[in-house]
PDB file of C-alpha atoms and ligand atoms in Angstrom:
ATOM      1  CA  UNK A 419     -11.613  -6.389 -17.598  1.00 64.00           C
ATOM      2  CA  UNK A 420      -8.539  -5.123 -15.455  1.00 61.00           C
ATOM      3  CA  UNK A 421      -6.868  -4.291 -19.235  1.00 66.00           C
ATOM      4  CA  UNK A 422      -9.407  -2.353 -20.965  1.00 70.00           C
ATOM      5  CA  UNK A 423      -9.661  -0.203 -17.430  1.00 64.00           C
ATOM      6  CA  UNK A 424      -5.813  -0.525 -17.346  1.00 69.00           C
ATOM      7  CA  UNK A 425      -5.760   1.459 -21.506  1.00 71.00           C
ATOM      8  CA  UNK A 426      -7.953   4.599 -20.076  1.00 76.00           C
ATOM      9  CA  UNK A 427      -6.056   5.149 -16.428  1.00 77.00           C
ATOM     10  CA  UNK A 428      -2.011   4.142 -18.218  1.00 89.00           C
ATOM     11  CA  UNK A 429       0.424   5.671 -20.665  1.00 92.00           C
ATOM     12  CA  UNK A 430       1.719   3.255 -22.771  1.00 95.00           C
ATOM     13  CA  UNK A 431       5.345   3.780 -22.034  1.00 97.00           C
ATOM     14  CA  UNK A 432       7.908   2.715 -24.881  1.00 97.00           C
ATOM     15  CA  UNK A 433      10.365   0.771 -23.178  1.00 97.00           C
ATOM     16  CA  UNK A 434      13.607   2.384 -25.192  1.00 97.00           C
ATOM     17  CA  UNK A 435      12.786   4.987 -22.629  1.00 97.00           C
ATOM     18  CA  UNK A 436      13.205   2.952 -19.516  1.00 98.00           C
ATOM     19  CA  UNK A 437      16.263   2.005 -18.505  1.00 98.00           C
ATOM     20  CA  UNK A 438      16.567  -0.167 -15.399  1.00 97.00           C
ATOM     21  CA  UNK A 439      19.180  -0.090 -12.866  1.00 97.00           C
ATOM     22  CA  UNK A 440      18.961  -2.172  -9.473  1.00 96.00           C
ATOM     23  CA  UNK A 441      16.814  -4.484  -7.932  1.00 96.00           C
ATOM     24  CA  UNK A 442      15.005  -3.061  -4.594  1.00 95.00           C
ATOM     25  CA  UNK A 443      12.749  -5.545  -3.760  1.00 90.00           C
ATOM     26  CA  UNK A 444      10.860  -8.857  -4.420  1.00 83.00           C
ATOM     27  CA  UNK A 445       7.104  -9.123  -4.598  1.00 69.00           C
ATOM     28  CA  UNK A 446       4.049 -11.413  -5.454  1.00 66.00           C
ATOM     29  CA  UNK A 447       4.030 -10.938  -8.230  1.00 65.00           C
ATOM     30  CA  UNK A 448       7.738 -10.044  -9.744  1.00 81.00           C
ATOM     31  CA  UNK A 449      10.882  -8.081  -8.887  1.00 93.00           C
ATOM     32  CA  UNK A 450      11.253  -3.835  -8.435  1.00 95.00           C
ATOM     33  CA  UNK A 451      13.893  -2.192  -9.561  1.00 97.00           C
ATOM     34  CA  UNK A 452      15.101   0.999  -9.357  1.00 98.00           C
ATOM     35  CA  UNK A 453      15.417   3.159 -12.889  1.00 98.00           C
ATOM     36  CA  UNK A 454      15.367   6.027 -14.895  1.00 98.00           C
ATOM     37  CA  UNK A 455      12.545   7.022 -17.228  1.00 98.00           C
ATOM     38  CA  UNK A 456      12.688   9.188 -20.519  1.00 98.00           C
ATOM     39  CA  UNK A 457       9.903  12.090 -20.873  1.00 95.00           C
ATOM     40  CA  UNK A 458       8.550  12.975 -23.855  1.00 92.00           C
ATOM     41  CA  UNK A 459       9.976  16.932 -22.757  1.00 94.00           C
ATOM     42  CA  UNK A 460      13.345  15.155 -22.702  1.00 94.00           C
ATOM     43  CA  UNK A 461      13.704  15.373 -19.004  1.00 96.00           C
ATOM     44  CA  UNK A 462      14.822  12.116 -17.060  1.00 98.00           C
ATOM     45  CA  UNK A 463      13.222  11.219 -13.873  1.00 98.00           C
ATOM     46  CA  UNK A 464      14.033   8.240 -11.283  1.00 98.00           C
ATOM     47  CA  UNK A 465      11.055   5.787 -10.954  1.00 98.00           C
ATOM     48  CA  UNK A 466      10.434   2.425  -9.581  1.00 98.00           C
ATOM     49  CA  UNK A 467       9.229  -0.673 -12.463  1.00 97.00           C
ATOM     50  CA  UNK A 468       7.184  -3.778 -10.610  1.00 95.00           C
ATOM     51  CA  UNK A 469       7.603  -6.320 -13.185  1.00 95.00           C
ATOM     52  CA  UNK A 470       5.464  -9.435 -13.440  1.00 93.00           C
ATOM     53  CA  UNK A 471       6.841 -12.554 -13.642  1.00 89.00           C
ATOM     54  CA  UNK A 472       6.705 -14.464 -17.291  1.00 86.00           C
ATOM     55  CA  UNK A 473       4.543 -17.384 -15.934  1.00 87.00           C
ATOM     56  CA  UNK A 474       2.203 -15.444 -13.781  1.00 87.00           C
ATOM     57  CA  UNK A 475      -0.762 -17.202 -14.048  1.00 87.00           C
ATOM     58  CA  UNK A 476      -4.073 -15.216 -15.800  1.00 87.00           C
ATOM     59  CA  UNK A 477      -5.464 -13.956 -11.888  1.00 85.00           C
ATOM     60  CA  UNK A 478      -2.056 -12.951 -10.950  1.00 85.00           C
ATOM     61  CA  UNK A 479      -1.986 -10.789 -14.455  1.00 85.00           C
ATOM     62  CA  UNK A 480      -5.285  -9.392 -13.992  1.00 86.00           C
ATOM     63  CA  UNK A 481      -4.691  -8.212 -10.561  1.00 85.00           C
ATOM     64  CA  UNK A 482      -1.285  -6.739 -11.784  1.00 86.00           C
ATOM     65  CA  UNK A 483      -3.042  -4.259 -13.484  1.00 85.00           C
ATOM     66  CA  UNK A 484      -6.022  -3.925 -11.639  1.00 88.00           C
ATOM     67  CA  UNK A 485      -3.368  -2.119  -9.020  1.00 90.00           C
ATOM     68  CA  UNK A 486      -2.215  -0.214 -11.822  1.00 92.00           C
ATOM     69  CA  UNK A 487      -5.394   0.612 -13.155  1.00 91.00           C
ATOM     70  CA  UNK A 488      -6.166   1.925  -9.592  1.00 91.00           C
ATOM     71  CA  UNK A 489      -3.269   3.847  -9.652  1.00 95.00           C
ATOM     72  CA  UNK A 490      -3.754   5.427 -13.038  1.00 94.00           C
ATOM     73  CA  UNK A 491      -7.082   6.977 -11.311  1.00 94.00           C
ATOM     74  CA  UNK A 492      -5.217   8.677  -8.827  1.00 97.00           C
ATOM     75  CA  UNK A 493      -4.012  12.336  -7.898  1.00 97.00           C
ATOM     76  CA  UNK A 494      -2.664  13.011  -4.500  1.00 98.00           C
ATOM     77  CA  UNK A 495       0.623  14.699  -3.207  1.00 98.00           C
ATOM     78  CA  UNK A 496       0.325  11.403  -0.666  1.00 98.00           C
ATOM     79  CA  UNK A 497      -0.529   8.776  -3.381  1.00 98.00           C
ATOM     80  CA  UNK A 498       2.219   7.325  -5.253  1.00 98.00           C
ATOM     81  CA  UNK A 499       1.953   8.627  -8.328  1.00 98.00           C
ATOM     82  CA  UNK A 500       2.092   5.754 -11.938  1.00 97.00           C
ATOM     83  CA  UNK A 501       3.544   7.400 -14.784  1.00 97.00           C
ATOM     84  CA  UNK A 502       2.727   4.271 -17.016  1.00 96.00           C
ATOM     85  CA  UNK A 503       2.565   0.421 -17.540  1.00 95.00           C
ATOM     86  CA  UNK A 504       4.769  -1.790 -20.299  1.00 95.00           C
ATOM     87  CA  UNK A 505       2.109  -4.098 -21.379  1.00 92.00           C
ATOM     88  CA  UNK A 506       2.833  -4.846 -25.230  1.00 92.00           C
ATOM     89  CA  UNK A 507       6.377  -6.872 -24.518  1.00 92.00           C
ATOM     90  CA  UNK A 508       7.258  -8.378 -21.890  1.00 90.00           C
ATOM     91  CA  UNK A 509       8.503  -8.081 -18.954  1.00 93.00           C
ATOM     92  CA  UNK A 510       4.779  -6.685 -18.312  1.00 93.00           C
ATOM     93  CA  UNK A 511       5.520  -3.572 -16.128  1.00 95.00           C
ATOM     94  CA  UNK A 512       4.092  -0.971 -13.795  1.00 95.00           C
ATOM     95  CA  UNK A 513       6.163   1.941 -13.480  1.00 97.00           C
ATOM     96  CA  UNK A 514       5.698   4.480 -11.157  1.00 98.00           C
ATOM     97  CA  UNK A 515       8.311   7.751  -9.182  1.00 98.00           C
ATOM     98  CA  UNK A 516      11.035   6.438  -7.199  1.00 98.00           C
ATOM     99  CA  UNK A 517      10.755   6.714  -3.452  1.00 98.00           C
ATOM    100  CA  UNK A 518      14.553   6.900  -2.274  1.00 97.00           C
ATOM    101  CA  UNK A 519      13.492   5.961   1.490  1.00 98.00           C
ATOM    102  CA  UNK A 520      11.403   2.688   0.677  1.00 97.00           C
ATOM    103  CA  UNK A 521       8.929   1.133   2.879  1.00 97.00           C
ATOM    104  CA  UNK A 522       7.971   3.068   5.940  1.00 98.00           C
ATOM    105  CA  UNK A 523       8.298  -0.326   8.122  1.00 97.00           C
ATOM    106  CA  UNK A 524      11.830  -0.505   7.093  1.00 97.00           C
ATOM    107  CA  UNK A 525      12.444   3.288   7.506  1.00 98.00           C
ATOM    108  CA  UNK A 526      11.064   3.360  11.187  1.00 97.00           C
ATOM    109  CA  UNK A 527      13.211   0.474  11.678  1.00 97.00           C
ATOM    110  CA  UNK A 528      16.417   1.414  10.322  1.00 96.00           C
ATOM    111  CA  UNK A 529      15.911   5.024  12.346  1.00 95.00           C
ATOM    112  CA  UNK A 530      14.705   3.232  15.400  1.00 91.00           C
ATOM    113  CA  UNK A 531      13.999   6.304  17.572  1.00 84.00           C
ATOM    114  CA  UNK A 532      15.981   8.897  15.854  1.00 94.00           C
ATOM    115  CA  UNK A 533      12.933  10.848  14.886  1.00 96.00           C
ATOM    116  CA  UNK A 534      11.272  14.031  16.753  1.00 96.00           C
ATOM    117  CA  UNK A 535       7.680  13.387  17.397  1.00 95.00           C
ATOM    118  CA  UNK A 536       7.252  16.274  15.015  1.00 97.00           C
ATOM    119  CA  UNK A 537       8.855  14.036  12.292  1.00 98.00           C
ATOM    120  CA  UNK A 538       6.464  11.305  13.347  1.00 97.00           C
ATOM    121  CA  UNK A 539       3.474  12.809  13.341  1.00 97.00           C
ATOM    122  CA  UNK A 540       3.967  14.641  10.029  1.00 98.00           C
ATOM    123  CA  UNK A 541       4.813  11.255   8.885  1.00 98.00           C
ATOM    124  CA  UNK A 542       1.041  10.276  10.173  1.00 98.00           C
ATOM    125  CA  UNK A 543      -0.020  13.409   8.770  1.00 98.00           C
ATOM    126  CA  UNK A 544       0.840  12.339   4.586  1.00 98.00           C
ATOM    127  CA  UNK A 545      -0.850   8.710   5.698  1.00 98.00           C
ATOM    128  CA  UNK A 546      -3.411  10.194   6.849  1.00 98.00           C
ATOM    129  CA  UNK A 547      -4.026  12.592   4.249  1.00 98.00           C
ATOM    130  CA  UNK A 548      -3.807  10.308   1.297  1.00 98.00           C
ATOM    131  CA  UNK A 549      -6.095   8.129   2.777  1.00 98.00           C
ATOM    132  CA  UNK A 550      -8.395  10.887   3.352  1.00 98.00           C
ATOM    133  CA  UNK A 551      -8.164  11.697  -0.701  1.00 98.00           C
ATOM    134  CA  UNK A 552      -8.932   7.949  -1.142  1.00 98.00           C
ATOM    135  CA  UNK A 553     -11.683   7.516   0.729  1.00 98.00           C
ATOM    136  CA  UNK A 554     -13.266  11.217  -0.798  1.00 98.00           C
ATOM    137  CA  UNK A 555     -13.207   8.619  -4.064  1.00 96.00           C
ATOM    138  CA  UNK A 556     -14.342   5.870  -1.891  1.00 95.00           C
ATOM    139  CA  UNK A 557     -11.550   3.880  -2.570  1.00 95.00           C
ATOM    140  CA  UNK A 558     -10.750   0.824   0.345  1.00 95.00           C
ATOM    141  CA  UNK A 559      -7.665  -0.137   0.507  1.00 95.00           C
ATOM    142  CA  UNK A 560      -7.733  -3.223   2.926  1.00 95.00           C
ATOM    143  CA  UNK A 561      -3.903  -3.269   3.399  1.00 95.00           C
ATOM    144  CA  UNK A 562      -2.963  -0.350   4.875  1.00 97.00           C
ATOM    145  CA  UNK A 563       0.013  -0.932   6.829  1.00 98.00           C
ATOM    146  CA  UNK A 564       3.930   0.615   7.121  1.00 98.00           C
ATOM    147  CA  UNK A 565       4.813  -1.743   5.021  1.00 96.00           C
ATOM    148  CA  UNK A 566       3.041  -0.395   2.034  1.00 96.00           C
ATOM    149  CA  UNK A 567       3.296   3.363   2.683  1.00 98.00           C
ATOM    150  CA  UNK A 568       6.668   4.254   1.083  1.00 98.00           C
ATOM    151  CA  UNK A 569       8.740   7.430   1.898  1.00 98.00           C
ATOM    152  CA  UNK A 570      10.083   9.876  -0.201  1.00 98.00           C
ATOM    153  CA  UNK A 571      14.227  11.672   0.496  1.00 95.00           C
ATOM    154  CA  UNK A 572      12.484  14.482   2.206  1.00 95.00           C
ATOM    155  CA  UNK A 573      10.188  12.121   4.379  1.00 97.00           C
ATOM    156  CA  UNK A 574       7.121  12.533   2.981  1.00 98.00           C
ATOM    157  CA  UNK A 575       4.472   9.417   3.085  1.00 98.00           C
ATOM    158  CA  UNK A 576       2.617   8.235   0.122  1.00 98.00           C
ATOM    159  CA  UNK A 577       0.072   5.305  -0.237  1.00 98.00           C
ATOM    160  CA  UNK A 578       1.156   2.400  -1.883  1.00 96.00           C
ATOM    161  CA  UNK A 579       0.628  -1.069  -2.723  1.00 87.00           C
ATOM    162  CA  UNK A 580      -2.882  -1.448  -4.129  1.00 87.00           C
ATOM    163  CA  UNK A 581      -3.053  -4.905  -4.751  1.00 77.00           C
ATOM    164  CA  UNK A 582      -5.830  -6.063  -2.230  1.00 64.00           C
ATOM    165  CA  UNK A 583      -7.711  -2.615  -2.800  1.00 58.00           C
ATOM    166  CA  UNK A 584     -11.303  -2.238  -4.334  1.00 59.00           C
ATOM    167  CA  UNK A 585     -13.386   0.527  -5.444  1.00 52.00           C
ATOM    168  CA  UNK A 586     -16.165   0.266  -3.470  1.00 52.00           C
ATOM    169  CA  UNK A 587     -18.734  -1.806  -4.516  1.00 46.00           C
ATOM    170  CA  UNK A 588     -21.839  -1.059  -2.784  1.00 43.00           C
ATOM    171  CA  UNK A 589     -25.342  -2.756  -3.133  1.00 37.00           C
ATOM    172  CA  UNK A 590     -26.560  -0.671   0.162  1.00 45.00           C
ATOM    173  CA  UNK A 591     -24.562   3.054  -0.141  1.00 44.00           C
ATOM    174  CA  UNK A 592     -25.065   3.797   3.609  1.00 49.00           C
ATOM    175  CA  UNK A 593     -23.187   1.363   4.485  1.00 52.00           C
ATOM    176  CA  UNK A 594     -20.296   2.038   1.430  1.00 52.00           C
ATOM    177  CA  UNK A 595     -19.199  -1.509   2.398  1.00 56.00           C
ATOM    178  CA  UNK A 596     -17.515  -4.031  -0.086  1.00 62.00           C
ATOM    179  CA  UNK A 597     -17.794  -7.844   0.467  1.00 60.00           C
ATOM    180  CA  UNK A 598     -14.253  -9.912  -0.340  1.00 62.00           C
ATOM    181  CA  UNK A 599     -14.914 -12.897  -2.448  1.00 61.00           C
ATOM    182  CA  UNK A 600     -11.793 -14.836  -0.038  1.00 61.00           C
ATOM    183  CA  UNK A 601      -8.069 -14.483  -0.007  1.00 69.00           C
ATOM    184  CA  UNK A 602      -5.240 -13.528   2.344  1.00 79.00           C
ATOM    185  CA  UNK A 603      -6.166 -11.131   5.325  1.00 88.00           C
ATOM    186  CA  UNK A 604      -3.613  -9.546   7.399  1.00 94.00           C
ATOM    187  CA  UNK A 605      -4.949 -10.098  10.790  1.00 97.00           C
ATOM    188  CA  UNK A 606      -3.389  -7.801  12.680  1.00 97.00           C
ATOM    189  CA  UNK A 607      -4.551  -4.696  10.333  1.00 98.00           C
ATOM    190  CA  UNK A 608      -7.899  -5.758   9.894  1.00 97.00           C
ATOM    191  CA  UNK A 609     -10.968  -4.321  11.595  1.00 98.00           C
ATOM    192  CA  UNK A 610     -12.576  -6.967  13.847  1.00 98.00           C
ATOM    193  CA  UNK A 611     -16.067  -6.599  11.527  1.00 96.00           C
ATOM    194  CA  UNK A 612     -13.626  -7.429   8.144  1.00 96.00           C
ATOM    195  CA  UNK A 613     -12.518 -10.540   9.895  1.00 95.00           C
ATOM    196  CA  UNK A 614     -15.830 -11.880  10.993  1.00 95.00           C
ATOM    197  CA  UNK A 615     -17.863 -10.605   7.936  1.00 94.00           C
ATOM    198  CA  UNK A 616     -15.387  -9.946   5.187  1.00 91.00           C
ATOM    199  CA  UNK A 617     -16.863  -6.574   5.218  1.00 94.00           C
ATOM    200  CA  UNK A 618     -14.013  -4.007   3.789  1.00 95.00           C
ATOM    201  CA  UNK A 619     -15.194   0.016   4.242  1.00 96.00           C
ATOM    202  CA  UNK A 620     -13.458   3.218   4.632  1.00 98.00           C
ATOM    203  CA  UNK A 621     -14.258   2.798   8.366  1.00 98.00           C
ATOM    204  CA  UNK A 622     -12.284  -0.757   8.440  1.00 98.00           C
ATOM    205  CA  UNK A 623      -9.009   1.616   7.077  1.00 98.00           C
ATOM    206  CA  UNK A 624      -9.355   3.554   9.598  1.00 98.00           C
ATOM    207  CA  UNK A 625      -8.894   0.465  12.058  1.00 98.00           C
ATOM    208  CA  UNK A 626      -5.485  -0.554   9.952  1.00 98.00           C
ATOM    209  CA  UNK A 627      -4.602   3.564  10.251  1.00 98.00           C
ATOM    210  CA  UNK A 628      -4.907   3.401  14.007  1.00 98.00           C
ATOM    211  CA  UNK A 629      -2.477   0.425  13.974  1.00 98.00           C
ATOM    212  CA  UNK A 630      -0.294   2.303  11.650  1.00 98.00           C
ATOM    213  CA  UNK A 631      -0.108   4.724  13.787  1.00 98.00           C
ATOM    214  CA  UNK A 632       0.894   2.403  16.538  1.00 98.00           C
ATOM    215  CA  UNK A 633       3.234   0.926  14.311  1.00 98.00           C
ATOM    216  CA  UNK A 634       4.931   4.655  13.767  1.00 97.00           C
ATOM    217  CA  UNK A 635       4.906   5.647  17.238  1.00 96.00           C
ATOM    218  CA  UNK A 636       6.533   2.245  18.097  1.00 96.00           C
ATOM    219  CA  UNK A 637       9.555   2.540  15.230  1.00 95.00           C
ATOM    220  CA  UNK A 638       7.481  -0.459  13.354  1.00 96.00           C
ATOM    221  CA  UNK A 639       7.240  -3.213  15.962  1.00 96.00           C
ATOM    222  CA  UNK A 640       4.874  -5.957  15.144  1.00 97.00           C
ATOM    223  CA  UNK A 641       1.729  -5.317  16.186  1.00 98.00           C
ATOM    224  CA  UNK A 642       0.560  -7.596  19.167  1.00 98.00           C
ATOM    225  CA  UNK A 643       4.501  -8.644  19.375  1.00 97.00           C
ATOM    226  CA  UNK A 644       4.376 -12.916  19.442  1.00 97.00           C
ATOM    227  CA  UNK A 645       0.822 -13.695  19.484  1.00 98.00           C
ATOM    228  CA  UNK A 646      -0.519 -15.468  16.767  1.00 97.00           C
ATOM    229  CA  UNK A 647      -2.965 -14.959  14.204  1.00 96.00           C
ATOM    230  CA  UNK A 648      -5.694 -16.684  16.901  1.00 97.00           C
ATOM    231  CA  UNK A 649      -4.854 -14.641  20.424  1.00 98.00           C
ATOM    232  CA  UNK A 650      -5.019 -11.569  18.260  1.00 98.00           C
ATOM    233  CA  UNK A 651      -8.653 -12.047  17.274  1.00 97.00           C
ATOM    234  CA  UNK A 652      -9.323 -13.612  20.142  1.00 98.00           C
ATOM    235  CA  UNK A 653      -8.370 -11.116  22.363  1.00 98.00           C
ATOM    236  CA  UNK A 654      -9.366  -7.688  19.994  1.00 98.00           C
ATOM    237  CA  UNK A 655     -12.454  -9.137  19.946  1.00 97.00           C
ATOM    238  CA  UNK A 656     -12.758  -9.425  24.026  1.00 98.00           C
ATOM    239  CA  UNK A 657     -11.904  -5.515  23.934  1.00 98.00           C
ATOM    240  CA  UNK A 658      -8.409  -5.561  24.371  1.00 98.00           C
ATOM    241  CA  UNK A 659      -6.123  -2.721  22.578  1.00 98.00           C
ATOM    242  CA  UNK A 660      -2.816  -2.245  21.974  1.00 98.00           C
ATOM    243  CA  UNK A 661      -1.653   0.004  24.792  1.00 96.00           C
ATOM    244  CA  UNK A 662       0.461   3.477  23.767  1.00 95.00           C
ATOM    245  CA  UNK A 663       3.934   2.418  22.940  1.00 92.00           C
ATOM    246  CA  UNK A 664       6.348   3.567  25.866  1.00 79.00           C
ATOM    247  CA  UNK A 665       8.015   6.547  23.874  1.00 63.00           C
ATOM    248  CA  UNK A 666      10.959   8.451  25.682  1.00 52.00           C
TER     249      UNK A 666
HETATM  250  N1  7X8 B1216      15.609   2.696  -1.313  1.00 61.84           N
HETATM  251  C1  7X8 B1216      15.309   1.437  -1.533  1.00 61.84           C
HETATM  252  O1  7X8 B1216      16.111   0.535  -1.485  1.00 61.84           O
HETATM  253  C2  7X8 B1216      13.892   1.124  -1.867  1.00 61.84           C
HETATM  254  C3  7X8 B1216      13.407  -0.068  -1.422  1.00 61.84           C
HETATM  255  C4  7X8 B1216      12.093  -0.381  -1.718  1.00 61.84           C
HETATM  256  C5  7X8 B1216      11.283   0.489  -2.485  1.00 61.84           C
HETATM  257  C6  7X8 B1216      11.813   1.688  -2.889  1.00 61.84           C
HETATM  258  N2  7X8 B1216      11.080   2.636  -3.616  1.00 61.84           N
HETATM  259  C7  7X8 B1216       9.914   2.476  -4.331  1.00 61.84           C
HETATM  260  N3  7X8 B1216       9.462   3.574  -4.948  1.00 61.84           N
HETATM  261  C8  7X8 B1216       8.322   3.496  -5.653  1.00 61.84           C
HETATM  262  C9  7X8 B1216       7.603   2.311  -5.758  1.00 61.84           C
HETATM  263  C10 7X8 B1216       8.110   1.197  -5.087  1.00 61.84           C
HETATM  264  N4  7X8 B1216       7.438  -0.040  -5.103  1.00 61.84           N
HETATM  265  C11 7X8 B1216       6.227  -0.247  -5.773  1.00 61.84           C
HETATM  266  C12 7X8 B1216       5.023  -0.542  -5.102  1.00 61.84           C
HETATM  267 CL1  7X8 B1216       5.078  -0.636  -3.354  1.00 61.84          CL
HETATM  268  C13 7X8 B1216       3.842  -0.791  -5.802  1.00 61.84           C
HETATM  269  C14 7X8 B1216       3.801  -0.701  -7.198  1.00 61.84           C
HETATM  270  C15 7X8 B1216       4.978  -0.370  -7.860  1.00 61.84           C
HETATM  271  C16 7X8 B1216       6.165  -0.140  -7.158  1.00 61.84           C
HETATM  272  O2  7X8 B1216       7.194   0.163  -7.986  1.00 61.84           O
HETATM  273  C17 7X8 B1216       6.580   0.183  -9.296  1.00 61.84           C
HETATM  274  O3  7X8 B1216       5.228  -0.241  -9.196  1.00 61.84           O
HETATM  275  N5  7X8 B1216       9.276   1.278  -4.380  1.00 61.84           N
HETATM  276  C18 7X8 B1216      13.112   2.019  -2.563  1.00 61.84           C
END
């Protein structure tokens, strides 16, 4: 289960190293905060602790560390990196470097057109190349979006947010495509073929990529603006695009 995987890919970190300092965000499953973290050199770094929330129910806990057990696999310069999990006391904890820019959806917003197109498209670039390190472990993510790529103090991009991910899963390796069991979809993310079939591949991230892309070239407005959930499938699925975003 998502804890035996979660002892071979996770340091056990001893929480008398952690010390935590302020919230920066709310999730699913618990609060972030910001903090610092003890090494065993004696150096102190900043990093990030998800914490899950004392009455989580038994899913919610085993998909907490099923994202950290995906994590723990990982090695990229454009993968947020885990440097351990609190499991033995609670709260339960996933602790991973501190990204001093947050979410990229907030970042784009907050700089709304104060970036070069250089800036974007190395911005694009990190996405891009993360997701090209996932994918070479055929890794799907299934929610890649600005809101869960999360940037760095000198801009860089990394891959975050694992919590709908899945290694892949395939009965028929050709096609390298995993079948969802049900659950939340973000609509306007998903490839057309992942909405009609539940079918998730590397292919179907490359969809949510090219609206990522959209998303950065557009300082992170919502995709298909005011339509809802129905026009957007509706519509993507009569062939219609989202156009370039007017960039001056
Ligand atoms: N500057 C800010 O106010 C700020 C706001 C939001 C996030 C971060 N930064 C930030 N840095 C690293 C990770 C996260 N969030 C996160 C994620 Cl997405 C997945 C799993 C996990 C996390 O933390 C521990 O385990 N956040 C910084």
């Amino acid at each position: 289960d998502a804890e035996t995987a979660l002892m071979e890919f996770a340091n056990e970190i001893d929480p008398s190293s952690l010390s935590l300092e302020r919230l920066i965000g709310g999730g699913e499953f618990g609060d972030v905060y910001k903090g610092k973290l003890t090494l065993q050199d004696g150096r102190t770094i900043l990093i990030a602790a998800k914490t899950l929330k004392s009455n989580a129910s038994e899913k919610s806990c085993q998909d907490f560390f099923l994202e950290a057990s995906a994590m723990g696999q990982f090695d990229d310069p454009n993968v947020i990196h885990l440097e351990g999990v609190i499991t033995k006391v609670a709260p339960k904890m996933i602790v991973t470097e501190f990204m001093s820019n947050g979410s990229l959806d907030h970042f784009l917003k907050k700089n709304d057109g104060g970036f070069t197109a250089i800036q974007l498209f190395s911005m694009a670039r990190g996405v891009a190349s993360g997701m090209k390190y996932l994918a070479s472990i055929n890794f799907v993510h299934r929610d890649l979006a600005a809101r869960n790529i999360l940037v760095e103090e000198n801009m860089v991009c990394k891959v975050a947010d694992f919590g709908l991910s899945r290694e892949l899963e395939t009965a028929d390796s050709s096609r390298g495509e995993y079948f969802t069991q049900g659950g939340k979809i973000p609509v306007r993310w998903t490839a057309p073929e992942s909405i009609k079939y539940r079918t998730f591949s590397t292919s179907s991230d490359v969809w949510s990529f090219g609206i990522l892309l959209w998303e950065i070239m557009s300082s992170a407005q919502r995709p298909y603006w005011d339509w809802d959930n129905f026009k957007v499938m509706e519509r993507v699925d009569d062939g219609f695009r989202l156009p370039s975003p007017m960039w001056t």
